Amino acid sequence: MARPVLNGTCPVKPLSSEFFAMRCHVELPVTSMRVCINGWEQNSVIKDCCISLSEGEIRAEAGLCVVIPCSFTTSYYFTPQHIVWYKCEPSKPNYADSDIIFHTNKNNNKTQSGFKGRVSLLEPDVSRRNCSIIVNDLTESDSGSYQLRVNGLLYWNTDGFTFSPRTTVSVKGLTQKPTVVIPPLTEGQQSTLSCTAPGLCSGSVPEISWTWRGAGEKDSHITGNITAFRTENLTAVTQRHSSTLTFISSAEHHGTTVSCKVSFTNNITTEETVTLNVTYVKEVTVTGNPSVKEGETDSELQC
């Protein structure tokens, strides 16, 4: 009896099931489609080939990241060894090696150069059958259809199959702005402003810069300021990048503006500007003769 062959594309029948959504400051569906092979009476080896993918379009913004949630199941007789992801044009019925954006086989040299180092599995252990990937440093050209292939061993022989369903990703221009927090400002006291970059992942560490604009002046730096950059690891794949600006508040800062600019890879920038409100005591000046004798009525003081 000839061994069943998995190589090729799995025919599928769509079903529905709940899935998960991973927040990365991108809009992800909270439901997924689960597609499996049904009705294979003679070939029991591959009838358990199933995949769970997000339903609908996954939306993200340039400069940040996107997570494509994915999981799959295979027959007991098939051992997955490598995961391959392709990015295809929606109108293109079949993928080609030139469409590879990620391959767990480090010896594979067909991955598109533009995706090298930007794509990684959320779960590196392929045997766990978690095919979710994260794509960092997004650009609008990353929009498209993404398709999965699994390579491995069937009865100790090299084999593999491609899942028919595709996930659609749409990347738009960056609209999110940094979050700037200003504490109460009092003249003569040290104050610290904070600026947090948008998104919880980007891949490359962004650059955060501060500028100050006085009344009718050009952008400059606050005299005697101290800046500090901080990266906070929230999960294995999410980080929060922030910067602080510390200076001594003065009356001249009142009513002026401070801008925080965040620069991502590929010259993608976003900026937020805030107005400073400094509490200060205005100096009181008294003119006239401060010495007034009892009973005098013609003394005049001006304040």
Coordinates of C-alpha atoms in Angstrom, one line a residue:
M1 CA 0.0 0.0 0.0
A2 CA 1.5 3.4 -1.0
R3 CA 1.9 5.9 1.8
P4 CA -0.4 8.9 1.7
V5 CA 1.1 12.0 0.3
L6 CA 0.6 15.4 2.1
N7 CA 2.7 17.5 -0.2
G8 CA 0.4 20.1 -1.8
T9 CA -2.5 22.2 -0.6
C10 CA -5.0 20.9 1.9
P11 CA -8.6 21.1 0.7
V12 CA -10.6 22.7 3.5
K13 CA -14.1 23.2 4.8
P14 CA -14.6 26.4 6.9
L15 CA -15.9 26.1 10.5
S16 CA -16.1 28.8 13.2
S17 CA -14.6 28.8 16.7
E18 CA -13.4 31.3 19.3
F19 CA -9.8 32.2 19.3
F20 CA -7.6 34.8 21.0
A21 CA -6.5 38.3 20.3
M22 CA -3.1 39.6 21.3
R23 CA -2.9 43.3 21.8
C24 CA 0.1 45.1 20.4
H25 CA -1.6 48.4 19.8
V26 CA -3.0 46.9 16.5
E27 CA -6.6 46.1 15.9
L28 CA -7.0 42.3 15.9
P29 CA -10.2 40.3 15.5
V30 CA -11.3 38.4 18.6
T31 CA -12.7 35.5 16.6
S32 CA -11.1 33.1 14.1
M33 CA -12.0 30.5 11.5
R34 CA -11.0 26.9 12.0
V35 CA -10.7 24.9 8.8
C36 CA -10.1 21.2 8.6
I37 CA -10.2 18.3 6.2
N38 CA -13.4 16.4 6.3
G39 CA -14.8 13.4 4.4
W40 CA -11.5 11.7 3.7
E41 CA -12.7 8.1 4.1
Q42 CA -9.6 6.2 2.9
N43 CA -6.9 8.6 3.9
S44 CA -7.2 8.8 7.7
V45 CA -3.6 10.1 8.0
I46 CA -4.3 13.7 7.0
K47 CA -8.0 14.1 7.9
D48 CA -7.0 15.8 11.1
C49 CA -5.2 18.6 9.2
C50 CA -6.7 21.8 10.7
I51 CA -5.7 25.5 11.1
S52 CA -7.1 28.4 13.2
L53 CA -6.6 31.9 11.7
S54 CA -8.2 35.3 12.5
E55 CA -11.4 36.0 10.7
G56 CA -11.5 39.3 8.8
E57 CA -8.7 41.8 8.2
I58 CA -5.9 42.5 10.7
R59 CA -5.2 46.2 10.8
A60 CA -2.0 47.8 12.0
E61 CA 0.0 51.0 11.6
A62 CA 3.4 51.7 10.0
G63 CA 6.3 51.8 12.4
L64 CA 4.7 49.4 14.8
C65 CA 4.1 45.7 14.7
V66 CA 1.4 43.2 13.8
V67 CA 0.7 39.8 15.3
I68 CA -0.9 37.1 13.1
P69 CA -2.5 34.6 15.5
C70 CA -2.3 31.0 14.2
S71 CA -2.4 27.4 15.4
F72 CA -2.7 24.1 13.6
T73 CA -3.2 20.4 14.1
T74 CA -1.9 17.4 12.1
S75 CA -2.3 13.7 12.1
Y76 CA -0.4 11.7 14.8
Y77 CA 1.7 10.2 12.0
F78 CA 3.0 13.6 10.8
T79 CA 5.8 15.3 12.8
P80 CA 6.1 19.1 12.0
Q81 CA 9.7 20.3 11.8
H82 CA 9.6 23.7 10.0
I83 CA 7.1 26.5 9.6
V84 CA 7.1 28.6 6.4
W85 CA 5.1 31.8 5.9
Y86 CA 4.4 33.4 2.5
K87 CA 3.2 36.9 1.6
C88 CA 1.1 36.7 -1.6
E89 CA -0.9 39.2 -3.6
P90 CA -4.6 38.5 -3.0
S91 CA -5.1 37.9 -6.7
K92 CA -2.3 35.4 -6.9
P93 CA -3.7 31.8 -6.6
N94 CA -0.4 30.1 -5.8
Y95 CA 2.7 31.0 -3.8
A96 CA 6.3 30.7 -5.0
D97 CA 9.6 30.5 -3.2
S98 CA 10.1 34.2 -3.9
D99 CA 7.1 34.9 -1.7
I100 CA 8.7 33.4 1.5
I101 CA 9.0 35.9 4.3
F102 CA 9.8 33.5 7.1
H103 CA 11.3 30.0 7.4
T104 CA 12.3 28.3 10.7
N105 CA 15.1 26.4 8.7
K106 CA 18.0 28.7 9.1
N107 CA 19.7 27.1 6.1
N108 CA 16.9 28.4 3.8
N109 CA 18.2 31.4 1.8
K110 CA 15.0 32.1 -0.1
T111 CA 13.5 34.5 2.5
Q112 CA 12.7 38.0 1.1
S113 CA 15.5 40.3 2.1
G114 CA 13.0 43.0 3.2
F115 CA 11.6 40.6 5.9
K116 CA 14.8 39.2 7.3
G117 CA 15.1 39.9 11.0
R118 CA 11.6 41.4 11.2
V119 CA 9.5 38.2 11.5
S120 CA 9.6 35.7 14.4
L121 CA 7.4 33.0 16.0
L122 CA 5.7 33.7 19.2
E123 CA 6.4 30.1 20.2
P124 CA 9.8 28.8 18.8
D125 CA 9.0 25.2 19.6
V126 CA 7.3 24.0 16.3
S127 CA 6.0 20.8 18.0
R128 CA 3.6 22.9 20.0
R129 CA 1.8 23.7 16.7
N130 CA 1.6 27.4 17.4
C131 CA 2.3 29.1 14.1
S132 CA 1.6 32.7 15.3
I133 CA 4.1 35.2 14.1
I134 CA 5.0 38.9 14.8
V135 CA 6.1 41.2 12.1
N136 CA 8.0 44.3 13.3
D137 CA 9.0 47.7 11.8
L138 CA 5.9 47.7 9.6
T139 CA 5.6 49.6 6.4
E140 CA 2.5 50.1 4.3
S141 CA 4.0 47.7 1.7
D142 CA 3.6 44.9 4.2
S143 CA -0.1 44.9 3.5
G144 CA -1.2 41.7 1.7
S145 CA -2.3 38.0 2.2
Y146 CA -0.2 35.7 4.4
Q147 CA -0.3 31.9 4.0
L148 CA 1.2 29.1 6.0
R149 CA 3.0 25.9 5.0
V150 CA 4.3 23.2 7.4
N151 CA 7.1 20.9 6.5
G152 CA 8.0 17.7 8.4
L153 CA 8.1 13.9 8.4
L154 CA 5.4 11.5 7.5
Y155 CA 6.3 7.9 8.3
W156 CA 9.9 9.2 8.6
N157 CA 9.9 10.6 5.1
T158 CA 10.2 14.3 4.3
D159 CA 6.8 15.8 3.5
G160 CA 4.7 18.9 3.9
F161 CA 1.5 20.7 3.1
T162 CA 0.1 24.2 2.6
F163 CA -3.1 25.4 4.3
S164 CA -5.4 27.1 1.8
P165 CA -6.8 29.9 4.1
R166 CA -4.9 33.2 4.1
T167 CA -4.8 36.0 6.6
T168 CA -5.2 39.5 5.2
V169 CA -3.1 42.3 6.8
S170 CA -3.7 46.0 6.2
V171 CA -1.0 48.5 7.2
K172 CA -1.9 52.2 7.2
G173 CA 0.1 55.3 8.0
L174 CA 0.9 56.0 11.6
T175 CA -1.8 58.1 13.3
Q176 CA -1.1 57.3 16.9
K177 CA 0.7 60.0 18.9
P178 CA 3.1 59.8 21.9
T179 CA 1.6 60.1 25.4
V180 CA 3.0 63.1 27.2
V181 CA 2.4 63.4 31.0
I182 CA 3.0 66.8 32.8
P183 CA 3.0 67.0 36.6
P184 CA 2.0 70.2 38.4
L185 CA 4.7 72.8 37.7
T186 CA 5.8 75.2 40.3
E187 CA 8.4 77.9 39.8
G188 CA 11.8 77.1 41.3
Q189 CA 11.1 73.4 41.7
Q190 CA 12.4 70.4 39.7
S191 CA 9.9 68.9 37.4
T192 CA 9.9 65.8 35.2
L193 CA 7.8 65.3 32.1
S194 CA 7.4 61.9 30.5
C195 CA 6.7 60.8 26.9
T196 CA 5.7 57.3 25.9
A197 CA 6.0 56.1 22.4
P198 CA 2.8 54.7 20.8
G199 CA 2.4 51.0 20.4
L200 CA 3.7 48.2 22.5
C201 CA 6.1 46.8 19.9
S202 CA 8.0 48.1 17.0
G203 CA 11.0 45.9 16.7
S204 CA 13.7 48.5 16.5
V205 CA 14.1 50.8 19.4
P206 CA 12.6 54.2 18.5
E207 CA 14.4 57.5 19.0
I208 CA 12.6 60.0 21.3
S209 CA 13.6 63.7 21.3
W210 CA 12.3 66.8 23.1
T211 CA 12.1 70.4 21.9
W212 CA 11.0 73.6 23.6
R213 CA 9.5 76.7 21.9
G214 CA 9.3 80.0 23.8
A215 CA 6.9 82.8 22.9
G216 CA 7.8 83.8 19.3
E217 CA 11.0 81.8 19.3
K218 CA 12.3 78.9 17.3
D219 CA 12.5 75.4 18.7
S220 CA 15.3 74.9 21.2
H221 CA 16.2 72.9 24.3
I222 CA 15.3 73.9 27.8
T223 CA 18.5 75.1 29.6
G224 CA 19.8 72.7 32.2
N225 CA 17.5 69.8 31.2
I226 CA 18.2 66.2 31.8
T227 CA 16.7 63.5 29.5
A228 CA 16.6 59.7 30.2
F229 CA 15.4 56.9 27.9
R230 CA 13.7 53.7 29.3
T231 CA 12.6 50.5 27.8
E232 CA 10.2 48.3 29.8
N233 CA 9.6 44.7 28.8
L234 CA 6.0 43.8 29.3
T235 CA 6.0 40.4 27.7
A236 CA 8.3 38.3 25.5
V237 CA 7.3 40.4 22.5
T238 CA 5.9 43.7 23.8
Q239 CA 7.9 46.6 25.1
R240 CA 7.1 50.2 26.3
H241 CA 9.6 52.9 25.2
S242 CA 9.6 56.2 27.1
S243 CA 11.7 59.2 27.8
T244 CA 11.7 61.7 30.6
L245 CA 12.7 65.4 30.6
T246 CA 13.8 66.9 34.0
F247 CA 14.3 70.7 34.5
I248 CA 13.8 73.5 37.0
S249 CA 10.5 75.2 36.3
S250 CA 10.6 79.0 36.0
A251 CA 8.1 81.8 35.2
E252 CA 9.6 82.0 31.7
H253 CA 8.3 78.5 30.9
H254 CA 4.7 79.5 31.6
G255 CA 2.6 79.4 28.4
T256 CA 5.4 78.0 26.3
T257 CA 5.2 74.6 24.5
V258 CA 7.2 71.4 24.7
S259 CA 7.1 68.8 21.9
C260 CA 8.0 65.1 22.1
K261 CA 9.0 63.5 18.8
V262 CA 9.2 59.7 18.3
S263 CA 11.1 58.4 15.3
F264 CA 10.7 54.8 14.1
T265 CA 12.6 52.9 11.4
N266 CA 12.1 54.0 7.8
N267 CA 11.7 57.7 8.7
I268 CA 8.3 57.1 10.3
T269 CA 7.7 59.8 12.9
T270 CA 4.9 61.0 15.2
E271 CA 4.9 64.0 17.5
E272 CA 2.8 65.5 20.4
T273 CA 3.0 69.1 21.6
V274 CA 1.8 70.3 25.0
T275 CA 1.6 73.8 26.7
L276 CA 3.3 74.3 30.0
N277 CA 1.3 75.9 32.9
V278 CA 3.7 77.0 35.7
T279 CA 2.5 78.3 39.0
Y280 CA 4.6 81.2 40.2
V281 CA 4.5 84.2 42.5
K282 CA 4.6 87.5 40.8
E283 CA 6.9 90.0 42.4
V284 CA 5.0 92.9 44.0
T285 CA 6.5 96.4 43.6
V286 CA 5.4 99.3 45.8
T287 CA 6.0 103.0 44.7
G288 CA 5.6 106.1 46.6
N289 CA 6.6 107.1 50.2
P290 CA 6.3 104.0 52.2
S291 CA 6.6 106.0 55.5
V292 CA 3.2 107.3 56.5
K293 CA 2.7 109.2 59.8
E294 CA -0.5 108.8 61.8
G295 CA -3.1 111.3 60.7
E296 CA -1.6 112.1 57.3
T297 CA -4.2 111.8 54.5
D298 CA -2.3 113.0 51.4
S299 CA 0.1 110.0 51.0
E300 CA -0.3 108.0 47.9
L301 CA 1.1 104.5 47.3
Q302 CA 0.9 102.5 44.1
C303 CA 1.2 98.7 43.9

